Coordinates of C-alpha atoms in Angstrom, one line a residue:
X1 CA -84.5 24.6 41.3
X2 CA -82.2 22.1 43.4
X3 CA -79.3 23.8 44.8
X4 CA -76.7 21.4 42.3
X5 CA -78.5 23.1 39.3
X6 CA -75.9 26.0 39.3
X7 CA -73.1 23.6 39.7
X8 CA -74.6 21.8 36.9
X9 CA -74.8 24.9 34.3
X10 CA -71.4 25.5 35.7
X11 CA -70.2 22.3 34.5
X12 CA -71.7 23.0 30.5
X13 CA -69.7 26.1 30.1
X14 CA -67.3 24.8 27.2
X15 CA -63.8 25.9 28.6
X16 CA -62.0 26.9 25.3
X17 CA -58.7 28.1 25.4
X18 CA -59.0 31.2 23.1
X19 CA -57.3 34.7 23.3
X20 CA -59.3 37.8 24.0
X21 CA -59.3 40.7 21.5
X22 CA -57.3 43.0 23.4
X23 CA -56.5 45.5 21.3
X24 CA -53.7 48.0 21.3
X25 CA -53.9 51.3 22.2
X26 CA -56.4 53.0 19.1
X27 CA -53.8 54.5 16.7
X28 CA -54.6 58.6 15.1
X29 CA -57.5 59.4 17.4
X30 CA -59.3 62.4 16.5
X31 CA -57.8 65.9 18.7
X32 CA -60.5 66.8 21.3
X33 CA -62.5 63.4 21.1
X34 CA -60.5 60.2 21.4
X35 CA -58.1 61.6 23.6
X36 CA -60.6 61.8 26.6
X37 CA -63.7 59.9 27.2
X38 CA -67.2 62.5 26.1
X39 CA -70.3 62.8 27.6
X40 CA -73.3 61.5 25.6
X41 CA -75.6 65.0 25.3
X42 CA -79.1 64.8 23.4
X43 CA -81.9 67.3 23.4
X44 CA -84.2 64.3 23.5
X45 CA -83.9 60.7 22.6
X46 CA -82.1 57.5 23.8
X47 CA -79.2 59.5 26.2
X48 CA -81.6 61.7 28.1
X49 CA -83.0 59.7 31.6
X50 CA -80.8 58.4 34.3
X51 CA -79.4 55.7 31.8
X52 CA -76.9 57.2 29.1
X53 CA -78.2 54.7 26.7
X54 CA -81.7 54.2 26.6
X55 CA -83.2 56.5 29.6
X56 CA -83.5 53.7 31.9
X57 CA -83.7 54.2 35.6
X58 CA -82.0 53.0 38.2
X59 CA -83.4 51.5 41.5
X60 CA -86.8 52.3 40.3
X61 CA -88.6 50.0 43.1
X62 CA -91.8 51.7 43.6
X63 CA -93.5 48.6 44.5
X64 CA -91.1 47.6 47.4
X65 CA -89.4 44.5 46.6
X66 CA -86.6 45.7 48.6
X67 CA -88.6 45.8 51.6
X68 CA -90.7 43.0 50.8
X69 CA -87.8 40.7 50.8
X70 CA -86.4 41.2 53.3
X71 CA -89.1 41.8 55.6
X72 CA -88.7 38.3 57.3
X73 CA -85.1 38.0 58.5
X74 CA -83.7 41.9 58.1
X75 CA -81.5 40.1 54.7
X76 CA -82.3 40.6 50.9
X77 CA -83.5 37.3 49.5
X78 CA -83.8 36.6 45.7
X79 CA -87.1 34.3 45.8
X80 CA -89.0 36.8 47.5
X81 CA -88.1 39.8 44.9
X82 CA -89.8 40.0 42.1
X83 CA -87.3 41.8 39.9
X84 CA -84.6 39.0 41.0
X85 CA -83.2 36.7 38.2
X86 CA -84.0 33.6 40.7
X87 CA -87.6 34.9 40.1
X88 CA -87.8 35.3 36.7
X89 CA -86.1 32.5 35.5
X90 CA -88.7 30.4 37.5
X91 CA -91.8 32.1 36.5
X92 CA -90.6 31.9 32.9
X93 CA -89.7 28.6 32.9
X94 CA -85.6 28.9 32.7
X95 CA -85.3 26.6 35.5
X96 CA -86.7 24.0 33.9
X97 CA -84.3 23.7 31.3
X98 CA -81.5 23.9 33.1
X99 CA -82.4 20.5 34.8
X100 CA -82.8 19.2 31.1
X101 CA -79.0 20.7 31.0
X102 CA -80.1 23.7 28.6
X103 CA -78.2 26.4 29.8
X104 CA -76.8 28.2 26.8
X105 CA -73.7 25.7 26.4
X106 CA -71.5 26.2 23.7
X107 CA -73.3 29.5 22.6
X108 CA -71.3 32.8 22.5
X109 CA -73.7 35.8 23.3
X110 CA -71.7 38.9 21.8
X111 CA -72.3 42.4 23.6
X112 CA -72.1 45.4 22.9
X113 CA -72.3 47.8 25.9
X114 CA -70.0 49.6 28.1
X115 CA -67.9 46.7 28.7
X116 CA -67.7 43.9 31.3
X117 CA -65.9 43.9 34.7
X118 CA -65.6 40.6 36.0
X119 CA -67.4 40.7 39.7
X120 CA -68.8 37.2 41.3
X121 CA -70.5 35.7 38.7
X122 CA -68.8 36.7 36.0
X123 CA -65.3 36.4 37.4
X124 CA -65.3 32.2 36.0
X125 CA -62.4 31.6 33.6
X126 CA -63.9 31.4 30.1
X127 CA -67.2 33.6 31.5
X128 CA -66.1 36.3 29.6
X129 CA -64.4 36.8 26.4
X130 CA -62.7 40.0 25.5
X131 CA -63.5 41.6 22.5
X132 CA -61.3 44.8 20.9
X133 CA -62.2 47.8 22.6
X134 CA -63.4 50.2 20.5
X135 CA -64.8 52.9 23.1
X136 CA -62.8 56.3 24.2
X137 CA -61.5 54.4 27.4
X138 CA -59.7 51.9 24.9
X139 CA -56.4 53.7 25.3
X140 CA -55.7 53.1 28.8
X141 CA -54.6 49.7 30.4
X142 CA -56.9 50.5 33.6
X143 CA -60.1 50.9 32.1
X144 CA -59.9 48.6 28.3
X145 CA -62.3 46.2 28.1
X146 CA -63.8 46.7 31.7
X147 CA -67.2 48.5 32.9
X148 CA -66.9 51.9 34.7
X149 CA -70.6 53.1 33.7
X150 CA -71.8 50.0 35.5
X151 CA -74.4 48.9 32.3
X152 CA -72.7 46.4 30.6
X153 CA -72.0 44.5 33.3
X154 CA -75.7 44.2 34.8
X155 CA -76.4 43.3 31.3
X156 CA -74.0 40.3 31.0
X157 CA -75.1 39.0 34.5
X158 CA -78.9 38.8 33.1
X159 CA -77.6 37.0 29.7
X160 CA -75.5 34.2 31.3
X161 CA -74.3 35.4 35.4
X162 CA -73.0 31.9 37.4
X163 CA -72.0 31.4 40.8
X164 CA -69.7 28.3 40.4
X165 CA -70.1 28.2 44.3
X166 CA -73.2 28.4 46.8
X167 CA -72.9 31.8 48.8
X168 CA -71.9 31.3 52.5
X169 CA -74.9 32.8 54.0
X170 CA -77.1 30.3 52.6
X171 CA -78.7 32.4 50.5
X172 CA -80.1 31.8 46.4
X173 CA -76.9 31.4 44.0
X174 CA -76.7 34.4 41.1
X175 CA -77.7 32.9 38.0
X176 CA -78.8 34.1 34.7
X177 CA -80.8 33.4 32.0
X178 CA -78.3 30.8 30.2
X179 CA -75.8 30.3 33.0
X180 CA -73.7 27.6 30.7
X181 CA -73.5 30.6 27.5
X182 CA -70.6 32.7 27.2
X183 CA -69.9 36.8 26.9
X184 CA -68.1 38.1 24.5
X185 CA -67.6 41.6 25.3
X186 CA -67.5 44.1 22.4
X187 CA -67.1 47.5 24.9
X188 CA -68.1 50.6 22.7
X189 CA -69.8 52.9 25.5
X190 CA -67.2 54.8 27.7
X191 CA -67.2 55.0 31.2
X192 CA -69.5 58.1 31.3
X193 CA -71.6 55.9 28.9
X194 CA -70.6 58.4 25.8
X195 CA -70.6 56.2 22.8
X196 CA -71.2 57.4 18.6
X197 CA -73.5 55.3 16.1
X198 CA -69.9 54.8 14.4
X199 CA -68.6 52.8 17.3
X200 CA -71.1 50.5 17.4
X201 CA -71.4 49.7 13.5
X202 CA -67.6 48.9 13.9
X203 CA -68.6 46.4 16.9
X204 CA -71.2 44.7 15.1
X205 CA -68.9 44.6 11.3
X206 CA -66.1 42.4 14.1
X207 CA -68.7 40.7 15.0
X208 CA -69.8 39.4 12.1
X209 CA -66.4 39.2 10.7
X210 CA -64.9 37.4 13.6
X211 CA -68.3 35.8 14.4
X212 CA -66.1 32.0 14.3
X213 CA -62.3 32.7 15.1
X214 CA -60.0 31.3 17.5
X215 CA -63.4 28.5 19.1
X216 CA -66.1 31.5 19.0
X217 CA -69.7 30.4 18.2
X218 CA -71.4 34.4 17.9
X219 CA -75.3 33.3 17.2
X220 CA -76.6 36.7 19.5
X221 CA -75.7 39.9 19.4
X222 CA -77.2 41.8 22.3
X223 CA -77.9 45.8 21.6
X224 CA -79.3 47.5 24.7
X225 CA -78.6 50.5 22.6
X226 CA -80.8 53.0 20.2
X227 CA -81.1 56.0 18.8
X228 CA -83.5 58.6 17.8
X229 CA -82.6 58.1 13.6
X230 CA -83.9 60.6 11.5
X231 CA -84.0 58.7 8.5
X232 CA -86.0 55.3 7.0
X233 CA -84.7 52.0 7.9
X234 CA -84.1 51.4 4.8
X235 CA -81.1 53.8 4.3
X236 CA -79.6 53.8 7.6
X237 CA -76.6 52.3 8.2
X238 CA -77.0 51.1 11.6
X239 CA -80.1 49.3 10.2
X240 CA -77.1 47.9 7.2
X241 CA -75.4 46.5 10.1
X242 CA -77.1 44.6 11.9
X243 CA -79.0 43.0 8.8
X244 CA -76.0 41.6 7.9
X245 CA -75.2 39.9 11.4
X246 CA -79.1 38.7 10.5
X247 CA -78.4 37.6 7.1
X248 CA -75.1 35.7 8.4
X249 CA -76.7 33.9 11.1
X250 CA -76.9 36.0 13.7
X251 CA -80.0 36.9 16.1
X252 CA -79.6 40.8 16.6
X253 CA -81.6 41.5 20.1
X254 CA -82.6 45.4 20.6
X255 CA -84.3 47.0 22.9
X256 CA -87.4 49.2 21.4
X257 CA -86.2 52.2 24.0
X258 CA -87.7 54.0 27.1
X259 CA -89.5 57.1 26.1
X260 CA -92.9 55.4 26.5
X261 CA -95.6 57.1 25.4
X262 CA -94.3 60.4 24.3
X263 CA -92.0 58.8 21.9
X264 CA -93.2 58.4 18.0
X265 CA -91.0 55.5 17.0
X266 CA -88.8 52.2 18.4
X267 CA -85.3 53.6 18.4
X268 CA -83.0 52.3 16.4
X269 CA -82.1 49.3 15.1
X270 CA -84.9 47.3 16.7
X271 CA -87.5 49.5 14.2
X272 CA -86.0 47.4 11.5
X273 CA -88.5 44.5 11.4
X274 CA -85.8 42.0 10.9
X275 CA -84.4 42.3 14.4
X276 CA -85.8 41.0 17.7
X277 CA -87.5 44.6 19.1
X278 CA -87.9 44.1 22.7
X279 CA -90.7 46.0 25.5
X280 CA -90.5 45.6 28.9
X281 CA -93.5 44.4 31.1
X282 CA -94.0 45.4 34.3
X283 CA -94.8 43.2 37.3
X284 CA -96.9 45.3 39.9
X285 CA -95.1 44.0 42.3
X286 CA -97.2 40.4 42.6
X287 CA -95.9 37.1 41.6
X288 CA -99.0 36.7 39.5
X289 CA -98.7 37.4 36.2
X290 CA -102.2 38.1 35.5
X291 CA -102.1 41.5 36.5
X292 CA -98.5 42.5 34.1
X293 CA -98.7 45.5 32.0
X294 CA -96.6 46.8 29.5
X295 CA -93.5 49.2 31.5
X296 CA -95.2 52.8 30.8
X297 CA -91.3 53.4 29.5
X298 CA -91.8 51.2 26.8
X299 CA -91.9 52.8 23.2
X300 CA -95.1 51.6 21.9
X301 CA -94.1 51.9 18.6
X302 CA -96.8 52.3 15.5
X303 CA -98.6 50.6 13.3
X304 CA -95.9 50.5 10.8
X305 CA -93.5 48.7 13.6
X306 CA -94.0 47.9 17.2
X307 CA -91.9 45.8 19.6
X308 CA -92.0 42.0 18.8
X309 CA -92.6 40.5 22.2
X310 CA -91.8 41.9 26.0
X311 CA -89.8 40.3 28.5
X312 CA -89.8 41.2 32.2
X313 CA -87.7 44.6 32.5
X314 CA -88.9 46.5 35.9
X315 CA -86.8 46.6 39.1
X316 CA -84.2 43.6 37.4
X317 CA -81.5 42.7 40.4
X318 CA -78.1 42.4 38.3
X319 CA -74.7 42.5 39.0
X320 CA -73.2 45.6 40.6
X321 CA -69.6 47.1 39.6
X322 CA -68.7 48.7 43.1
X323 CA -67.2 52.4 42.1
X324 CA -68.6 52.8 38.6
X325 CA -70.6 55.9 37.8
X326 CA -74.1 54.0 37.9
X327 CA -73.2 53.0 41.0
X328 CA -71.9 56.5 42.7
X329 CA -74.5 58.8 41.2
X330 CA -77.5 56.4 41.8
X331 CA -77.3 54.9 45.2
X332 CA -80.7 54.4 45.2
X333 CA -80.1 51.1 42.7
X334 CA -78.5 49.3 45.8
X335 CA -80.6 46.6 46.9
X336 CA -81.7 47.0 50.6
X337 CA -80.8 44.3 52.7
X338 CA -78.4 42.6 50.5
X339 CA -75.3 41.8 53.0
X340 CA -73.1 40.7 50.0
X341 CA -73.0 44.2 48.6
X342 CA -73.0 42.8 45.2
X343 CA -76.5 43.7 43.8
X344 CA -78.1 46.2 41.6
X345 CA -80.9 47.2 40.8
X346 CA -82.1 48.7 37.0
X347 CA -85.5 49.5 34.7
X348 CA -85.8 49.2 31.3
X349 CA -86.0 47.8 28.0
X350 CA -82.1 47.0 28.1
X351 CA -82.9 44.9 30.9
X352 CA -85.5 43.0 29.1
X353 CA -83.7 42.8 26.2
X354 CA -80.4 40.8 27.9
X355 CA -83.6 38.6 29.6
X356 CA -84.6 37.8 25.7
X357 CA -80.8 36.9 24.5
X358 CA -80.1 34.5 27.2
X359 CA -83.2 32.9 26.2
X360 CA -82.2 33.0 22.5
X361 CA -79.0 31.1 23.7
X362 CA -80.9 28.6 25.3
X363 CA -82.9 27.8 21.9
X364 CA -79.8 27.8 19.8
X365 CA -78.0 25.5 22.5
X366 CA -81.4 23.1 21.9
X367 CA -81.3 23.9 18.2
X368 CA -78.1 24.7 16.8
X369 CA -79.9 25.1 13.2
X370 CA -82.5 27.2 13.9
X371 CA -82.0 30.5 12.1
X372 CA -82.7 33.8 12.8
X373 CA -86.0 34.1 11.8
X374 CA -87.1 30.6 13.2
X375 CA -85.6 32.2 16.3
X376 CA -87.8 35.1 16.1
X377 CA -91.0 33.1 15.2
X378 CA -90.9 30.7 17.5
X379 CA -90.8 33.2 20.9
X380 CA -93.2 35.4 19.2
X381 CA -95.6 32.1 18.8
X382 CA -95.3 30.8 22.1
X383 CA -95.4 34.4 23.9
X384 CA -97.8 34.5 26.7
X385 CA -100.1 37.5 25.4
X386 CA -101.1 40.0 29.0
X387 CA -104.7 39.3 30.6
X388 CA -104.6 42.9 32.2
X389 CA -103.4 44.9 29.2
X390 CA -104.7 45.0 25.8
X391 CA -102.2 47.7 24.4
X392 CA -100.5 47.1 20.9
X393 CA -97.2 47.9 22.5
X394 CA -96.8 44.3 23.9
X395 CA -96.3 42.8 20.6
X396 CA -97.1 39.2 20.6
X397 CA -97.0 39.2 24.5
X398 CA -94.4 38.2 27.3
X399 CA -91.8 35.6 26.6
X400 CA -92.6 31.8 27.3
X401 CA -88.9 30.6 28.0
X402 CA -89.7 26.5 28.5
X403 CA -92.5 27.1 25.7
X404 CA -89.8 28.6 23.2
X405 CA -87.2 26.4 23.8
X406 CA -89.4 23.2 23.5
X407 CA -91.2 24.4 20.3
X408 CA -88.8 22.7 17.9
X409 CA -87.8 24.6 14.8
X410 CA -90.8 25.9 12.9
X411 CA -91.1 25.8 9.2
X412 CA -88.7 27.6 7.2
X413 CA -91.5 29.0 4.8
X414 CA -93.4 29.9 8.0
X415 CA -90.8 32.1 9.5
X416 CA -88.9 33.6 6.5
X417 CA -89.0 37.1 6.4
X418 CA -89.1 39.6 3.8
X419 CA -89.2 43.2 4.6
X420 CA -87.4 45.5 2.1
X421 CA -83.9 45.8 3.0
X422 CA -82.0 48.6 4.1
X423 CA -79.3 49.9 1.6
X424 CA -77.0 51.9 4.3
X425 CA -76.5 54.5 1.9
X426 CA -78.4 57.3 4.5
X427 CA -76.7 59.9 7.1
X428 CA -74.2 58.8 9.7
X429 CA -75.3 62.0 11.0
X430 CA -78.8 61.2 10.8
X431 CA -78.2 57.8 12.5
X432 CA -77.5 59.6 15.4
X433 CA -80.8 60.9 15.9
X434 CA -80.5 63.6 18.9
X435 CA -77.2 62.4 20.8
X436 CA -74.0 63.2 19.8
X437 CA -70.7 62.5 22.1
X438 CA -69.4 65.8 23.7
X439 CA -65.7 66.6 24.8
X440 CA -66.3 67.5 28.1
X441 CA -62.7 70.1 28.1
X442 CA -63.2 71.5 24.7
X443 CA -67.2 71.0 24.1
X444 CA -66.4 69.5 20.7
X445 CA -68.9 67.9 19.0
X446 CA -68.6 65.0 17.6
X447 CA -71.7 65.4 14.6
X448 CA -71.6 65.1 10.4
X449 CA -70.6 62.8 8.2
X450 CA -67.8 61.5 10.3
X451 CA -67.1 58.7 12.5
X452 CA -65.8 58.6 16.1
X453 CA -62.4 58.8 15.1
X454 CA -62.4 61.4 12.5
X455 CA -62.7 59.5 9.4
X456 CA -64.4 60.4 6.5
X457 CA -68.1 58.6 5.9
X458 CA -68.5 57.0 2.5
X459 CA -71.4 55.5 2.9
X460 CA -71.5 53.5 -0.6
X461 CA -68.0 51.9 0.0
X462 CA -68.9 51.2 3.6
X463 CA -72.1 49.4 2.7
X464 CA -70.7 47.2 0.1
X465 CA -67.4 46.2 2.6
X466 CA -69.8 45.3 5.5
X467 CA -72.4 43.3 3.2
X468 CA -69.5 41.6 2.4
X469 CA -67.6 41.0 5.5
X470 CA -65.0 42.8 5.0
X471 CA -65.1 46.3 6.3
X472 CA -62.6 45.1 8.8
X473 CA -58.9 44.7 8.0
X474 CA -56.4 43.5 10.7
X475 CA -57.3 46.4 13.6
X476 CA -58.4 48.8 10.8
X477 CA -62.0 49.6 10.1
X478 CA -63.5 52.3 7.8
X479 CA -59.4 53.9 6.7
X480 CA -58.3 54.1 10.3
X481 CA -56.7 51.7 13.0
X482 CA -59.2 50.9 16.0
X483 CA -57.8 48.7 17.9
X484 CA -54.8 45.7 17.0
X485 CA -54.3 43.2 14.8
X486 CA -54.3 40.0 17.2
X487 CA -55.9 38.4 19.4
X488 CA -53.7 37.6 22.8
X489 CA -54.2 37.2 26.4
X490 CA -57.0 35.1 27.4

């Protein structure tokens, strides 16, 4: 790409002078669990693994791309790395639609992670949209909104990073998937990446809710998230919740989780088969993609459900956040040779996942009408299916990013969906799976039918508020105040 494409994507971002949901400080927290931020403890399942969300890895670059690319001159350089953004926007055809000026413009990607903190490339006035805050950090002015696990951040960069200037050491610009989209940041995990089920129901009920106030265009929801569920689909309340962002317009990206083959089911929400259930391939380490294979982290799924489509989620270079826990307790995810200091690097389905919603922004910019499922049909049709690996896990195959984007909006009939829906009447409990938030003092456990502040589950009243879009009143969601009433700041 011409070195005036970033400054072009930078001149689509729509600059709308809205306030950011800063909430205030989370009123009646529950004694031993709100007060301080927990740990995220599982036996097995989604927080087990060097990432506390999905078992991820950091650094992970066991083919060398570190070394390869910067082999020449002694300095990292993006086009020679094939986990860089530079790299696979090119390969998959991003690139090119940024010269037709699709870059995500006027698209609000909402996501739901550990927060943002606004590093180069996210830094831009209007980049990044605060959300309410409704993680155990929320309480304190120094850590609301902003990233200290270091996850949320390397996932916004992926979605929609921009350098609005060309670095000084002549080097490839950061840019991500849809440069021109813009984050809203819905921060639920903590800095220690402890987060509850309950949390993120809340964040996706705003969402959906808010999904239009104050200029906000929320078409994406982006859930590098899951759990190990031990209940149907069909009765868990997760599952509820983000069929509703579905049903109101919303395409709900989620990663299918990183147990590979020893797992025996997509976590949840992406094994509900209305949602966009994202693998990972795996490069090899050659810019050829005839020899990609599905990431051996990948759940495979089963016959019942596997992922929908794969998108490239081995070695990714994101953004770094300089002093968060990702980045002290995993040096190795530093990118060798990069002078700026402001790379890092990640495995995993939540990276391929934030690859998939920038790409979903891109479509939506293109095609403002398409809905969900012509969303999801059209990247599954035009997905690139692997030459080297035959395995069911891949779904309908690798993302085409030009292909999907150009396809037009496929036929309504074609695309609708119809899976049984899920009532939401299960177990908050069970939604949980095999991680449960842990006072690190006390060693209270947050577990039962409960939510992350203490309130009471009804599941039945619950359902019918969210299905409605209504389970939020003011800063108060499910009987207890999570955050504040207004939006201000900006």
């Amino acid at each position: 790409m011409p070195r005036r494409g970033p400054t072009l994507a930078a001149s689509a971002v729509v600059a709308v002078a809205l306030g950011a949901g800063i909430p205030a400080q989370a009123a009646e927290p529950r004694a031993g669990l709100a007060e301080r931020a927990p740990a995220a403890v599982a036996t097995a399942g989604p927080a087990t693994g060097d990432d506390g969300w999905l078992g991820g890895k950091w650094g992970d670059d066991d083919t060398r791309e570190d070394e390869k690319a910067s082999r020449a001159t002694g300095s990292w350089t993006a086009e020679a790395d094939q986990g860089s953004l530079w790299t696979i926007t090119q390969q998959l055809g991003a690139q090119k639609e940024w010269a037709k000026k699709i870059t995500g413009a006027g698209v609000d990607v909402a996501l739901i992670d550990t927060g943002v903190t606004p590093v180069g490339g996210l830094a831009a006035p209007g980049k990044v949209v605060n959300g309410p805050d409704l993680s155990f950090d929320s309480q304190s002015d120094g850590t609301r909104s902003l990233d200290g696990y270091g996850h949320g951040t390397h996932m916004a960069g992926i979605i929609a990073g921009l350098d609005t200037s060309l670095p000084s050491d002549g080097s490839k610009p950061f840019v991500g998937v849809a440069p021109g989209a813009r984050i809203v940041n819905v921060k639920v995990g903590a800095a220690d990446g402890g987060v509850d089920v309950s949390q993120v129901i809340a964040g996706i009920d705003w969402i959906v809710q808010h999904r239009k106030d104050n200029g906000l265009n929320i078409r994406v929801i982006n859930l590098s998230y899951g759990t190990s569920s031990k209940q149907s689909y069909q009765v868990d309340p997760l599952a509820r919740a983000v069929e509703n962002a579905w049903r109101a317009g919303i395409v709900v990206v989620a990663a299918a989780g990183n147990d590979g083959a020893e797992s025996t089911s997509l976590t949840m929400p992406a094994v509900d088969p209305y949602v966009l259930a994202v693998g990972a391939s795996d490069h090899q380490g050659t810019a050829t993609q005839d020899d990609d294979r599905v990431a051996d982290f990948t759940n495979p799924g089963t016959d019942a459900r596997r992922p929908d489509l794969l998108a490239p989620g081995k070695s990714v270079v994101s953004l770094r956040v300089p002093g968060s826990v990702a980045d002290v307790e995993h040096p190795e995810g530093l990118v060798t040779g990069d002078t700026t200091g402001r790379y890092f690097r990640g495995s995993g389905t939540s990276q391929a996942t934030a690859v998939v919603s920038g790409t979903v922004a891109l479509m939506l910019q293109r095609n403002p009408q398409l809905t969900p499922d012509q969303v999801k049909y059209a990247l599954k049709r035009t997905a690139t299916g692997l030459k080297a690996d035959q395995s069911a896990a891949q779904g309908a195959g690798v993302i085409d990013i030009d292909k999907a984007v150009d396809s037009g909006a496929p036929s309504v009939g074609n695309a609708l969906q119809q899976w049984p829906a899920s009532n939401g009447l299960g177990s908050l409990e069970a939604s949980r799976g095999d991680s449960h938030v842990v006072d690190p003092e006390t060693g209270a456990v947050l577990s039962g039918e409960v939510d992350a502040l203490g309130g009471g589950w009804d599941g039945r009243r619950w359902s019918a508020q969210s299905f409605a879009g209504q389970a939020w009143s003011g800063g108060t969601w499910n009987g207890r105040r999570w955050s504040g009433d207004k939006w201000s700041g900006a």
